[in-house]
mmCIF file of C-alpha atoms in Angstrom:
data_model
loop_
_atom_site.group_PDB
_atom_site.id
_atom_site.type_symbol
_atom_site.label_atom_id
_atom_site.label_comp_id
_atom_site.label_asym_id
_atom_site.label_seq_id
_atom_site.Cartn_x
_atom_site.Cartn_y
_atom_site.Cartn_z
ATOM 1 C CA MET A 27 -61.486 -6.309 -91.190
ATOM 2 C CA ALA A 28 -60.435 -4.373 -88.097
ATOM 3 C CA TRP A 29 -60.153 -7.570 -86.116
ATOM 4 C CA ASN A 30 -58.062 -9.361 -88.752
ATOM 5 C CA GLU A 31 -55.804 -6.342 -89.077
ATOM 6 C CA HIS A 32 -55.215 -6.336 -85.327
ATOM 7 C CA LEU A 33 -54.412 -10.056 -85.216
ATOM 8 C CA THR A 34 -51.626 -9.639 -87.768
ATOM 9 C CA THR A 35 -49.713 -7.451 -85.299
ATOM 10 C CA CYS A 36 -50.851 -8.947 -81.961
ATOM 11 C CA GLU A 37 -48.173 -10.774 -79.999
ATOM 12 C CA GLN A 38 -50.727 -13.382 -78.849
ATOM 13 C CA PRO A 39 -52.955 -13.955 -81.887
ATOM 14 C CA ARG A 40 -54.355 -17.266 -80.607
ATOM 15 C CA ARG A 41 -55.295 -15.830 -77.204
ATOM 16 C CA CYS A 42 -55.647 -12.134 -77.866
ATOM 17 C CA PRO A 43 -56.291 -10.117 -74.678
ATOM 18 C CA HIS A 44 -57.213 -6.936 -76.544
ATOM 19 C CA HIS A 45 -60.873 -7.586 -77.393
ATOM 20 C CA ASP A 46 -62.032 -4.363 -75.778
ATOM 21 C CA ASP A 47 -59.474 -2.306 -77.722
ATOM 22 C CA VAL A 48 -60.936 -3.222 -81.119
ATOM 23 C CA VAL A 49 -64.214 -1.601 -82.123
ATOM 24 C CA LEU A 50 -66.487 -4.174 -83.727
ATOM 25 C CA PRO A 51 -70.001 -3.701 -85.117
ATOM 26 C CA ALA A 52 -72.864 -4.253 -82.678
ATOM 27 C CA TRP A 53 -74.467 -6.842 -84.937
ATOM 28 C CA TRP A 54 -71.277 -8.929 -84.837
ATOM 29 C CA TRP A 55 -71.221 -9.002 -81.029
ATOM 30 C CA ALA A 56 -74.953 -9.768 -80.907
ATOM 31 C CA ARG A 57 -74.529 -12.716 -83.243
ATOM 32 C CA MET A 58 -71.520 -14.134 -81.424
ATOM 33 C CA ARG A 59 -73.001 -13.730 -77.958
ATOM 34 C CA SER A 60 -76.624 -14.746 -78.429
ATOM 35 C CA PHE A 61 -76.491 -16.797 -81.653
ATOM 36 C CA ALA A 62 -78.818 -14.921 -83.960
ATOM 37 C CA PRO A 63 -82.213 -16.581 -84.579
ATOM 38 C CA LEU A 64 -83.124 -17.992 -87.967
ATOM 39 C CA ASP A 65 -85.808 -15.327 -88.234
ATOM 40 C CA ALA A 66 -87.197 -12.596 -86.001
ATOM 41 C CA ASN A 67 -90.656 -14.146 -86.329
ATOM 42 C CA PRO A 68 -90.766 -17.257 -84.062
ATOM 43 C CA GLU A 69 -93.155 -19.123 -86.368
ATOM 44 C CA LYS A 70 -91.035 -18.383 -89.417
ATOM 45 C CA ALA A 71 -87.907 -19.440 -87.519
ATOM 46 C CA VAL A 72 -89.528 -22.797 -86.716
ATOM 47 C CA GLU A 73 -90.420 -23.305 -90.385
ATOM 48 C CA ILE A 74 -86.831 -22.667 -91.446
ATOM 49 C CA ALA A 75 -85.567 -24.961 -88.694
ATOM 50 C CA MET A 76 -87.893 -27.744 -89.848
ATOM 51 C CA LEU A 77 -86.556 -27.450 -93.400
ATOM 52 C CA ARG A 78 -82.973 -27.726 -92.155
ATOM 53 C CA ILE A 79 -83.811 -30.662 -89.913
ATOM 54 C CA ASN A 80 -85.591 -32.557 -92.678
ATOM 55 C CA LYS A 81 -82.546 -32.136 -94.950
ATOM 56 C CA PHE A 82 -80.130 -33.485 -92.352
ATOM 57 C CA LYS A 83 -78.307 -36.608 -93.566
ATOM 58 C CA GLY A 84 -75.359 -36.647 -91.177
ATOM 59 C CA GLY A 85 -71.835 -37.297 -92.398
ATOM 60 C CA LYS A 86 -69.506 -40.188 -92.950
ATOM 61 C CA HIS A 87 -69.456 -40.904 -89.210
ATOM 62 C CA VAL A 88 -73.260 -40.877 -88.847
ATOM 63 C CA SER A 89 -75.346 -43.878 -89.831
ATOM 64 C CA ALA A 90 -78.688 -43.563 -91.614
ATOM 65 C CA GLU A 91 -80.419 -44.846 -88.485
ATOM 66 C CA GLY A 92 -78.624 -42.277 -86.329
ATOM 67 C CA ALA A 93 -79.558 -39.434 -88.673
ATOM 68 C CA ALA A 94 -83.213 -40.502 -88.717
ATOM 69 C CA PHE A 95 -83.282 -40.691 -84.921
ATOM 70 C CA ALA A 96 -81.698 -37.204 -84.687
ATOM 71 C CA ARG A 97 -84.246 -35.718 -87.098
ATOM 72 C CA ASP A 98 -87.188 -37.080 -85.115
ATOM 73 C CA ALA A 99 -85.714 -35.970 -81.782
ATOM 74 C CA ALA A 100 -84.887 -32.445 -83.027
ATOM 75 C CA ARG A 101 -88.364 -31.975 -84.497
ATOM 76 C CA ASP A 102 -90.073 -32.964 -81.262
ATOM 77 C CA ALA A 103 -87.701 -30.872 -79.135
ATOM 78 C CA LEU A 104 -88.203 -27.662 -81.157
ATOM 79 C CA PRO A 105 -90.930 -26.299 -78.824
ATOM 80 C CA ALA A 106 -88.491 -26.559 -75.902
ATOM 81 C CA ALA A 107 -85.756 -24.542 -77.686
ATOM 82 C CA GLN A 108 -85.248 -20.866 -76.959
ATOM 83 C CA GLN A 109 -87.584 -18.939 -79.245
ATOM 84 C CA PRO A 110 -87.091 -17.794 -81.913
ATOM 85 C CA VAL A 111 -84.950 -20.844 -82.568
ATOM 86 C CA SER A 112 -81.366 -20.263 -83.741
ATOM 87 C CA LEU A 113 -79.291 -21.996 -86.376
ATOM 88 C CA GLU A 114 -76.796 -22.925 -83.646
ATOM 89 C CA TRP A 115 -79.482 -24.858 -81.749
ATOM 90 C CA VAL A 116 -80.482 -26.815 -84.852
ATOM 91 C CA LYS A 117 -76.925 -27.676 -85.900
ATOM 92 C CA GLN A 118 -75.658 -28.589 -82.443
ATOM 93 C CA THR A 119 -78.733 -30.620 -81.534
ATOM 94 C CA LEU A 120 -78.578 -32.662 -84.720
ATOM 95 C CA ALA A 121 -74.833 -33.244 -84.370
ATOM 96 C CA CYS A 122 -74.999 -34.321 -80.712
ATOM 97 C CA VAL A 123 -77.988 -36.617 -81.024
ATOM 98 C CA ALA A 124 -76.840 -38.149 -84.318
ATOM 99 C CA GLY A 125 -73.467 -39.036 -82.826
ATOM 100 C CA LEU A 126 -75.038 -40.585 -79.728
ATOM 101 C CA ALA A 127 -77.680 -42.495 -81.716
ATOM 102 C CA THR A 128 -75.088 -43.810 -84.184
ATOM 103 C CA TRP A 129 -72.918 -45.076 -81.322
ATOM 104 C CA VAL A 130 -75.902 -46.786 -79.679
ATOM 105 C CA HIS A 131 -76.877 -48.413 -82.990
ATOM 106 C CA ASN A 132 -73.325 -49.607 -83.659
ATOM 107 C CA GLU A 133 -73.215 -51.136 -80.178
ATOM 108 C CA GLY A 134 -76.265 -53.229 -81.077
ATOM 109 C CA GLU A 135 -78.449 -51.583 -78.437
ATOM 110 C CA PRO A 136 -82.117 -50.602 -78.918
ATOM 111 C CA LEU A 137 -82.587 -47.303 -80.714
ATOM 112 C CA THR A 138 -85.417 -46.009 -78.535
ATOM 113 C CA ARG A 139 -85.576 -42.615 -76.876
ATOM 114 C CA GLU A 140 -85.888 -44.153 -73.437
ATOM 115 C CA HIS A 141 -82.617 -46.016 -73.946
ATOM 116 C CA VAL A 142 -80.642 -43.540 -76.061
ATOM 117 C CA LEU A 143 -81.384 -40.550 -73.791
ATOM 118 C CA ASN A 144 -81.146 -42.545 -70.596
ATOM 119 C CA ALA A 145 -78.620 -40.980 -68.186
ATOM 120 C CA ASN A 146 -76.614 -44.222 -68.039
ATOM 121 C CA THR A 147 -76.342 -44.461 -71.845
ATOM 122 C CA ARG A 148 -75.328 -40.825 -72.154
ATOM 123 C CA LEU A 149 -72.688 -41.234 -69.470
ATOM 124 C CA ARG A 150 -71.181 -44.294 -71.144
ATOM 125 C CA TYR A 151 -71.058 -42.396 -74.433
ATOM 126 C CA LEU A 152 -69.337 -39.327 -72.960
ATOM 127 C CA GLU A 153 -67.073 -40.984 -70.373
ATOM 128 C CA GLY A 154 -66.751 -44.641 -71.311
ATOM 129 C CA PRO A 155 -63.634 -46.131 -72.947
ATOM 130 C CA GLU A 156 -65.637 -47.137 -76.051
ATOM 131 C CA GLY A 157 -67.642 -43.913 -76.362
ATOM 132 C CA ALA A 158 -66.872 -40.492 -77.841
ATOM 133 C CA THR A 159 -63.166 -40.600 -77.020
ATOM 134 C CA THR A 160 -62.277 -37.890 -79.561
ATOM 135 C CA LEU A 161 -64.307 -35.152 -77.865
ATOM 136 C CA SER A 162 -62.449 -32.502 -75.890
ATOM 137 C CA LYS A 163 -63.259 -31.701 -72.270
ATOM 138 C CA TYR A 164 -65.242 -28.629 -73.311
ATOM 139 C CA SER A 165 -67.144 -30.499 -76.010
ATOM 140 C CA ARG A 166 -68.114 -33.169 -73.485
ATOM 141 C CA ARG A 167 -69.436 -30.502 -71.168
ATOM 142 C CA ASN A 168 -71.485 -28.896 -73.958
ATOM 143 C CA TYR A 169 -72.805 -32.281 -75.087
ATOM 144 C CA ARG A 170 -73.740 -33.167 -71.528
ATOM 145 C CA LEU A 171 -75.718 -29.970 -71.010
ATOM 146 C CA ARG A 172 -77.536 -30.371 -74.318
ATOM 147 C CA PHE A 173 -78.351 -34.027 -73.621
ATOM 148 C CA ASP A 174 -79.727 -33.054 -70.216
ATOM 149 C CA LYS A 175 -82.102 -30.513 -71.727
ATOM 150 C CA LEU A 176 -83.196 -32.874 -74.500
ATOM 151 C CA ALA A 177 -83.896 -35.648 -72.007
ATOM 152 C CA VAL A 178 -86.150 -33.337 -70.003
ATOM 153 C CA ALA A 179 -87.913 -32.118 -73.164
ATOM 154 C CA LEU A 180 -88.420 -35.547 -74.748
ATOM 155 C CA LEU A 181 -88.753 -37.825 -71.717
ATOM 156 C CA GLY A 182 -90.350 -35.332 -69.358
ATOM 157 C CA SER A 183 -88.226 -36.447 -66.401
ATOM 158 C CA GLN A 184 -86.208 -34.014 -64.284
ATOM 159 C CA ARG A 185 -84.189 -36.866 -62.826
ATOM 160 C CA GLU A 186 -82.483 -37.336 -66.211
ATOM 161 C CA VAL A 187 -80.400 -34.188 -65.642
ATOM 162 C CA ILE A 188 -78.547 -35.574 -62.619
ATOM 163 C CA LYS A 189 -74.870 -35.686 -63.572
ATOM 164 C CA GLY A 190 -72.691 -38.701 -63.112
ATOM 165 C CA ARG A 191 -75.358 -40.868 -61.489
ATOM 166 C CA LYS A 192 -77.843 -43.517 -62.378
ATOM 167 C CA PRO A 193 -81.131 -41.600 -62.800
ATOM 168 C CA MET A 194 -83.064 -41.633 -59.546
ATOM 169 C CA GLY A 195 -86.012 -39.684 -58.250
ATOM 170 C CA GLN A 196 -85.879 -38.163 -54.796
ATOM 171 C CA PRO A 197 -87.755 -41.072 -53.140
ATOM 172 C CA ASP A 198 -85.312 -43.575 -54.698
ATOM 173 C CA VAL A 199 -82.295 -41.647 -53.407
ATOM 174 C CA LEU A 200 -83.520 -41.669 -49.807
ATOM 175 C CA MET A 201 -85.300 -45.041 -49.676
ATOM 176 C CA PRO A 202 -83.774 -47.443 -47.100
ATOM 177 C CA LEU A 203 -82.830 -50.896 -48.340
ATOM 178 C CA THR A 204 -84.488 -54.092 -47.226
ATOM 179 C CA ARG A 205 -82.477 -56.975 -45.775
ATOM 180 C CA THR A 206 -82.714 -58.820 -49.079
ATOM 181 C CA GLN A 207 -81.531 -55.773 -51.017
ATOM 182 C CA GLU A 208 -78.557 -55.417 -48.663
ATOM 183 C CA ALA A 209 -77.575 -59.013 -49.375
ATOM 184 C CA ASP A 210 -78.063 -58.644 -53.132
ATOM 185 C CA LEU A 211 -76.041 -55.443 -53.200
ATOM 186 C CA TRP A 212 -73.065 -57.014 -51.425
ATOM 187 C CA VAL A 213 -73.107 -60.135 -53.616
ATOM 188 C CA TRP A 214 -73.250 -57.903 -56.697
ATOM 189 C CA SER A 215 -70.260 -55.847 -55.518
ATOM 190 C CA GLN A 216 -68.097 -58.973 -55.257
ATOM 191 C CA GLY A 217 -68.267 -59.448 -59.028
ATOM 192 C CA LEU A 218 -67.255 -55.913 -60.008
ATOM 193 C CA ARG A 219 -64.255 -55.455 -62.287
ATOM 194 C CA PRO A 220 -61.644 -54.019 -62.319
ATOM 195 C CA ILE A 221 -60.441 -54.454 -58.755
ATOM 196 C CA THR A 222 -60.238 -50.686 -58.194
ATOM 197 C CA THR A 223 -63.956 -50.362 -58.869
ATOM 198 C CA ARG A 224 -64.723 -53.274 -56.548
ATOM 199 C CA GLN A 225 -62.574 -51.831 -53.744
ATOM 200 C CA ARG A 226 -64.122 -48.383 -53.732
ATOM 201 C CA VAL A 227 -67.719 -49.584 -54.169
ATOM 202 C CA GLN A 228 -67.403 -52.167 -51.390
ATOM 203 C CA ALA A 229 -65.850 -49.539 -49.127
ATOM 204 C CA LEU A 230 -68.828 -47.247 -49.799
ATOM 205 C CA ILE A 231 -71.327 -50.018 -49.034
ATOM 206 C CA ALA A 232 -69.544 -51.267 -45.899
ATOM 207 C CA THR A 233 -69.077 -47.813 -44.354
ATOM 208 C CA GLY A 234 -72.582 -46.705 -45.327
ATOM 209 C CA LEU A 235 -74.435 -49.754 -44.004
ATOM 210 C CA GLY A 236 -72.014 -50.376 -41.142
ATOM 211 C CA THR A 237 -71.417 -46.881 -39.775
ATOM 212 C CA GLY A 238 -73.892 -44.600 -41.572
ATOM 213 C CA THR A 239 -71.113 -42.486 -43.037
ATOM 214 C CA ARG A 240 -72.000 -39.347 -44.916
ATOM 215 C CA ARG A 241 -70.799 -39.006 -48.487
ATOM 216 C CA ARG A 242 -68.631 -35.998 -47.614
ATOM 217 C CA ASP A 243 -67.029 -37.957 -44.770
ATOM 218 C CA PHE A 244 -66.478 -41.143 -46.781
ATOM 219 C CA HIS A 245 -63.986 -39.498 -49.138
ATOM 220 C CA ARG A 246 -61.834 -38.413 -46.153
ATOM 221 C CA ILE A 247 -61.545 -41.783 -44.407
ATOM 222 C CA ARG A 248 -58.054 -43.293 -44.299
ATOM 223 C CA ALA A 249 -57.354 -46.883 -43.337
ATOM 224 C CA TRP A 250 -55.788 -45.793 -40.040
ATOM 225 C CA ASP A 251 -59.089 -44.122 -39.048
ATOM 226 C CA VAL A 252 -60.575 -47.608 -38.523
ATOM 227 C CA THR A 253 -59.531 -49.619 -35.463
ATOM 228 C CA ARG A 254 -60.557 -52.896 -33.881
ATOM 229 C CA ASP A 255 -60.662 -54.057 -30.276
ATOM 230 C CA ALA A 256 -62.653 -56.386 -28.045
ATOM 231 C CA ASP A 257 -65.712 -54.128 -28.373
ATOM 232 C CA GLY A 258 -65.793 -54.231 -32.165
ATOM 233 C CA VAL A 259 -64.667 -52.154 -35.144
ATOM 234 C CA HIS A 260 -64.624 -48.378 -34.699
ATOM 235 C CA LEU A 261 -64.415 -45.531 -37.212
ATOM 236 C CA SER A 262 -62.982 -42.169 -36.154
ATOM 237 C CA LEU A 263 -64.495 -39.245 -38.053
ATOM 238 C CA ALA A 264 -63.061 -35.745 -37.897
ATOM 239 C CA GLU A 265 -65.084 -32.596 -37.414
ATOM 240 C CA SER A 266 -67.068 -31.709 -40.530
ATOM 241 C CA THR A 267 -69.590 -29.230 -41.879
ATOM 242 C CA SER A 268 -73.237 -30.227 -42.160
ATOM 243 C CA THR A 269 -76.067 -28.720 -44.204
ATOM 244 C CA GLY A 270 -76.424 -25.040 -43.429
ATOM 245 C CA SER A 271 -72.728 -24.701 -42.452
ATOM 246 C CA ALA A 272 -73.369 -26.190 -39.013
ATOM 247 C CA ILE A 273 -70.399 -27.958 -37.426
ATOM 248 C CA VAL A 274 -70.658 -31.693 -36.734
ATOM 249 C CA PRO A 275 -68.256 -32.586 -33.879
ATOM 250 C CA ALA A 276 -65.627 -35.272 -34.267
ATOM 251 C CA ARG A 277 -66.905 -38.683 -33.182
ATOM 252 C CA VAL A 278 -66.075 -42.389 -33.034
ATOM 253 C CA VAL A 279 -68.727 -44.632 -34.604
ATOM 254 C CA THR A 280 -68.904 -48.339 -33.775
ATOM 255 C CA CYS A 281 -69.685 -50.506 -36.785
ATOM 256 C CA SER A 282 -72.734 -52.782 -36.832
ATOM 257 C CA ALA A 283 -71.810 -56.378 -35.995
ATOM 258 C CA GLN A 284 -72.935 -57.820 -39.338
ATOM 259 C CA TRP A 285 -70.693 -55.429 -41.277
ATOM 260 C CA GLU A 286 -67.610 -55.206 -39.076
ATOM 261 C CA ASP A 287 -65.791 -58.192 -40.621
ATOM 262 C CA ARG A 288 -66.309 -56.867 -44.159
ATOM 263 C CA LEU A 289 -65.213 -53.364 -43.233
ATOM 264 C CA TRP A 290 -62.145 -54.689 -41.414
ATOM 265 C CA ALA A 291 -61.173 -56.862 -44.400
ATOM 266 C CA ILE A 292 -61.252 -53.757 -46.610
ATOM 267 C CA VAL A 293 -59.110 -51.850 -44.111
ATOM 268 C CA GLU A 294 -56.550 -54.639 -43.871
ATOM 269 C CA SER A 295 -56.101 -54.658 -47.653
ATOM 270 C CA THR A 296 -55.538 -50.888 -47.739
ATOM 271 C CA PRO A 297 -52.229 -49.200 -46.760
ATOM 272 C CA PRO A 298 -52.711 -47.289 -43.467
ATOM 273 C CA SER A 299 -52.264 -43.800 -44.954
ATOM 274 C CA HIS A 300 -54.421 -44.441 -48.033
ATOM 275 C CA TYR A 301 -58.069 -43.501 -48.484
ATOM 276 C CA LEU A 302 -60.832 -46.118 -48.561
ATOM 277 C CA ALA A 303 -62.437 -44.245 -51.476
ATOM 278 C CA ALA A 304 -59.204 -44.645 -53.468
ATOM 279 C CA PRO A 305 -57.044 -47.375 -51.856
ATOM 280 C CA TRP A 306 -54.209 -46.871 -54.345
ATOM 281 C CA LYS A 307 -53.289 -43.308 -53.259
ATOM 282 C CA ASP A 308 -52.662 -41.287 -50.124
ATOM 283 C CA THR A 309 -53.264 -37.780 -51.488
ATOM 284 C CA GLU A 310 -56.247 -35.694 -50.435
ATOM 285 C CA PRO A 311 -59.211 -36.403 -52.752
ATOM 286 C CA ASN A 312 -60.045 -33.467 -55.008
ATOM 287 C CA ARG A 313 -63.378 -32.364 -56.452
ATOM 288 C CA ALA A 314 -63.072 -34.789 -59.346
ATOM 289 C CA ASP A 315 -62.952 -37.677 -56.860
ATOM 290 C CA GLN A 316 -66.252 -36.820 -55.198
ATOM 291 C CA ASP A 317 -68.391 -38.680 -57.764
ATOM 292 C CA ALA A 318 -65.770 -41.309 -58.591
ATOM 293 C CA VAL A 319 -67.494 -44.131 -56.719
ATOM 294 C CA LEU A 320 -70.900 -43.859 -58.355
ATOM 295 C CA ARG A 321 -69.285 -43.072 -61.717
ATOM 296 C CA ALA A 322 -67.397 -46.340 -61.422
ATOM 297 C CA VAL A 323 -70.707 -48.097 -60.841
ATOM 298 C CA LEU A 324 -72.356 -46.472 -63.838
ATOM 299 C CA LEU A 325 -69.511 -47.254 -66.222
ATOM 300 C CA ASN A 326 -69.607 -50.924 -65.283
ATOM 301 C CA GLU A 327 -71.882 -52.046 -68.117
ATOM 302 C CA ALA A 328 -71.491 -55.746 -67.425
ATOM 303 C CA ALA A 329 -73.217 -55.679 -64.034
ATOM 304 C CA LEU A 330 -75.534 -52.831 -63.105
ATOM 305 C CA PRO A 331 -76.516 -52.748 -59.418
ATOM 306 C CA PRO A 332 -79.571 -54.843 -58.515
ATOM 307 C CA VAL A 333 -81.124 -51.913 -56.641
ATOM 308 C CA HIS A 334 -80.898 -48.125 -56.708
ATOM 309 C CA PHE A 335 -78.484 -47.010 -54.011
ATOM 310 C CA SER A 336 -76.612 -43.914 -52.931
ATOM 311 C CA SER A 337 -74.724 -42.767 -49.864
ATOM 312 C CA GLU A 338 -78.009 -41.289 -48.607
ATOM 313 C CA SER A 339 -79.966 -44.530 -48.937
ATOM 314 C CA LEU A 340 -77.158 -46.518 -47.268
ATOM 315 C CA ARG A 341 -77.044 -44.044 -44.389
ATOM 316 C CA ASN A 342 -80.830 -44.130 -43.970
ATOM 317 C CA THR A 343 -80.701 -47.932 -43.916
ATOM 318 C CA TRP A 344 -78.153 -47.766 -41.080
ATOM 319 C CA PHE A 345 -80.413 -45.430 -39.115
ATOM 320 C CA LEU A 346 -83.424 -47.683 -39.720
ATOM 321 C CA ARG A 347 -81.633 -50.822 -38.493
ATOM 322 C CA HIS A 348 -80.740 -49.042 -35.240
ATOM 323 C CA LEU A 349 -84.302 -47.785 -34.785
ATOM 324 C CA GLU A 350 -85.574 -51.342 -35.218
ATOM 325 C CA ALA A 351 -82.964 -52.619 -32.748
ATOM 326 C CA GLY A 352 -84.047 -50.092 -30.132
ATOM 327 C CA THR A 353 -80.851 -47.997 -30.077
ATOM 328 C CA PRO A 354 -81.459 -44.946 -27.840
ATOM 329 C CA ILE A 355 -82.217 -41.843 -29.888
ATOM 330 C CA SER A 356 -79.668 -39.781 -27.964
ATOM 331 C CA LEU A 357 -76.898 -42.275 -28.808
ATOM 332 C CA LEU A 358 -78.006 -42.646 -32.424
ATOM 333 C CA LYS A 359 -78.076 -38.876 -32.834
ATOM 334 C CA THR A 360 -74.494 -38.562 -31.570
ATOM 335 C CA GLN A 361 -73.116 -41.510 -33.529
ATOM 336 C CA GLY A 362 -74.867 -40.421 -36.713
ATOM 337 C CA GLY A 363 -73.603 -36.853 -36.494
ATOM 338 C CA LEU A 364 -77.116 -35.394 -36.313
ATOM 339 C CA LEU A 365 -77.690 -31.953 -34.808
ATOM 340 C CA THR A 366 -81.373 -32.760 -34.166
ATOM 341 C CA ALA A 367 -83.372 -35.993 -34.097
ATOM 342 C CA SER A 368 -86.017 -34.627 -36.492
ATOM 343 C CA ALA A 369 -84.176 -36.212 -39.438
ATOM 344 C CA LEU A 370 -85.219 -39.643 -38.142
ATOM 345 C CA ASP A 371 -88.947 -38.925 -38.398
ATOM 346 C CA LYS A 372 -89.093 -39.751 -42.107
ATOM 347 C CA LEU A 373 -87.670 -43.235 -41.435
ATOM 348 C CA LEU A 374 -90.224 -44.315 -38.836
ATOM 349 C CA PRO A 375 -92.814 -45.489 -41.416
ATOM 350 C CA PHE A 376 -90.247 -47.981 -42.764
ATOM 351 C CA ALA A 377 -89.614 -49.659 -39.399
ATOM 352 C CA ALA A 378 -90.880 -53.224 -39.056
ATOM 353 C CA PRO A 379 -94.061 -53.351 -36.907
ATOM 354 C CA LEU A 380 -94.066 -55.065 -33.516
ATOM 355 C CA ASP A 381 -96.566 -57.692 -32.514
ATOM 356 C CA ALA A 382 -98.815 -56.999 -29.548
ATOM 357 C CA GLN A 383 -96.745 -59.053 -27.068
ATOM 358 C CA ASP A 384 -93.459 -57.461 -28.053
ATOM 359 C CA ALA A 385 -94.968 -53.965 -28.002
ATOM 360 C CA ALA A 386 -96.384 -54.550 -24.500
ATOM 361 C CA ALA A 387 -93.022 -55.833 -23.230
ATOM 362 C CA ARG A 388 -91.209 -52.791 -24.583
ATOM 363 C CA MET A 389 -93.740 -50.376 -23.114
ATOM 364 C CA ARG A 390 -93.282 -52.036 -19.705
ATOM 365 C CA CYS A 391 -89.544 -51.344 -20.030
ATOM 366 C CA THR A 392 -88.717 -54.985 -19.410
ATOM 367 C CA THR A 393 -85.621 -56.756 -20.720
ATOM 368 C CA THR A 394 -87.545 -59.574 -22.400
ATOM 369 C CA ALA A 395 -88.492 -57.605 -25.524
ATOM 370 C CA THR A 396 -87.569 -59.412 -28.701
ATOM 371 C CA THR A 397 -86.472 -57.928 -31.985
ATOM 372 C CA ALA A 398 -89.016 -56.540 -34.414
ATOM 373 C CA THR A 399 -88.626 -59.497 -36.753
ATOM 374 C CA THR A 400 -88.768 -63.041 -35.447
ATOM 375 C CA ALA A 401 -88.354 -64.846 -38.745
ATOM 376 C CA THR A 402 -84.890 -65.818 -39.878
ATOM 377 C CA THR A 403 -83.561 -63.218 -42.314
ATOM 378 C CA THR A 404 -80.602 -63.636 -44.617
ATOM 379 C CA VAL A 405 -78.028 -60.847 -44.391
ATOM 380 C CA PRO A 406 -74.992 -60.079 -46.542
ATOM 381 C CA GLY A 407 -72.322 -62.740 -46.488
ATOM 382 C CA GLY A 408 -74.710 -65.673 -46.164
ATOM 383 C CA GLN A 409 -75.222 -65.251 -42.394
ATOM 384 C CA ALA A 410 -78.634 -65.465 -40.787
ATOM 385 C CA GLU A 411 -80.144 -63.244 -38.176
ATOM 386 C CA ASP A 412 -83.069 -64.192 -35.927
#
C-alpha cells in the first residue's frame, strides 16, 4: 500500500529512483530478492514442485510433445536446483524448456535431450532468424543462463555452457588440424552463405593457418595491414597485450606459402581501411564483434564445419607446420608473438616422426635433410605438397 501510494505521486513511476525512501516489509524484500521457496522443508518443497510439474500442460504456443519434454527435464533437474526449490525455478524452467522443445519439434528435429539441449540448438533458438524472435534482450540472457545450467545438470557436460560457440572440450579447442582437415575446412568455407559469413570465416581460416594470428589480433587487422612483395605476403601486427598483461611487441609475420594466395585474394576484395573480420565496415570492432565469426559459423545450419576449429586450433596448426618444417625456434617465437618458447612444448607430440636417415641428416646439420613427410599430401586449394 505504501509503495502504490508513492507511485501515484512519483514523477517517474515507471523508473522510480526512490526505493530506499519507502519502507517496505522485510518479507516483501526477501521474496523479491531471493524468490521464496515453496516450503521451508526441502523435501516438502520438492513434493510441491513435483505436483506443479506434473500438472504442467503449457499454453497455446506449447505443443503436447514440448510440454511432455519439459516435464521430464524439470523432474530430472530438480536435484540440481537451489534447495529448497522455489516456485520461480519451477515456472521459469518449464516455460524455457517447453518453448525450446516445441520449436525443435515444429522444426522436425529429433526431440532428444542430447539434441534439444545441445549448445548449437540452443543458440539457433535464441539467436537464429527462425527461433524465439519475440524474446527481449534480457529474456534471451535469462534463457541462456538457465539453458546452460540445465545442460550441465542433464547432460553432465561442462562444455555445454560455453557461450556462442559449438560445444568443444579443452582438447578439441587446442588440437592442431591435420593436412586433410585443413583441406576439408577450406572447401567447406567456400560454400558458406551469405557472402558476409563466407568472407569473415575465410579470413579467420587464412590468417590463422597462414600467419598464426591470435583471436584478439584478428579483429584488429585492416586490409592495408597486409602487403605483398617478391618475398611473399606479409601481415603487420600492432603491439598487443598477451595473457597476464604482458606486452607483445609489434611484428611483421610472413604468411606460409600455401596460404598466401588465399589471404591475398581476401585482402584484394576488401577496401583498404576495412577490417578482415568485417569487410563491410571500417569502424573499430566492439565487444559484440568479438564472437561474430564463430557465431556466424554456428548459425549456418545448412553446412556445419567438418571439424571442430577455433582461433586457438588454427594458431597451433600454424606453429606445428613450422616445427615440422624446421623453422628456428627463435624466429618462430618472434613471429608468433610468444614471450617464451615453452608454449610450443605441448605441440611436439603432434609433429610427424622422422625416419632414421632423415633424423641422422638433421643431427649432422647437413643441408640434405628432407621434410618430415615424404608422401604426397593434398593441401587446401587442390595443390599437392611433397
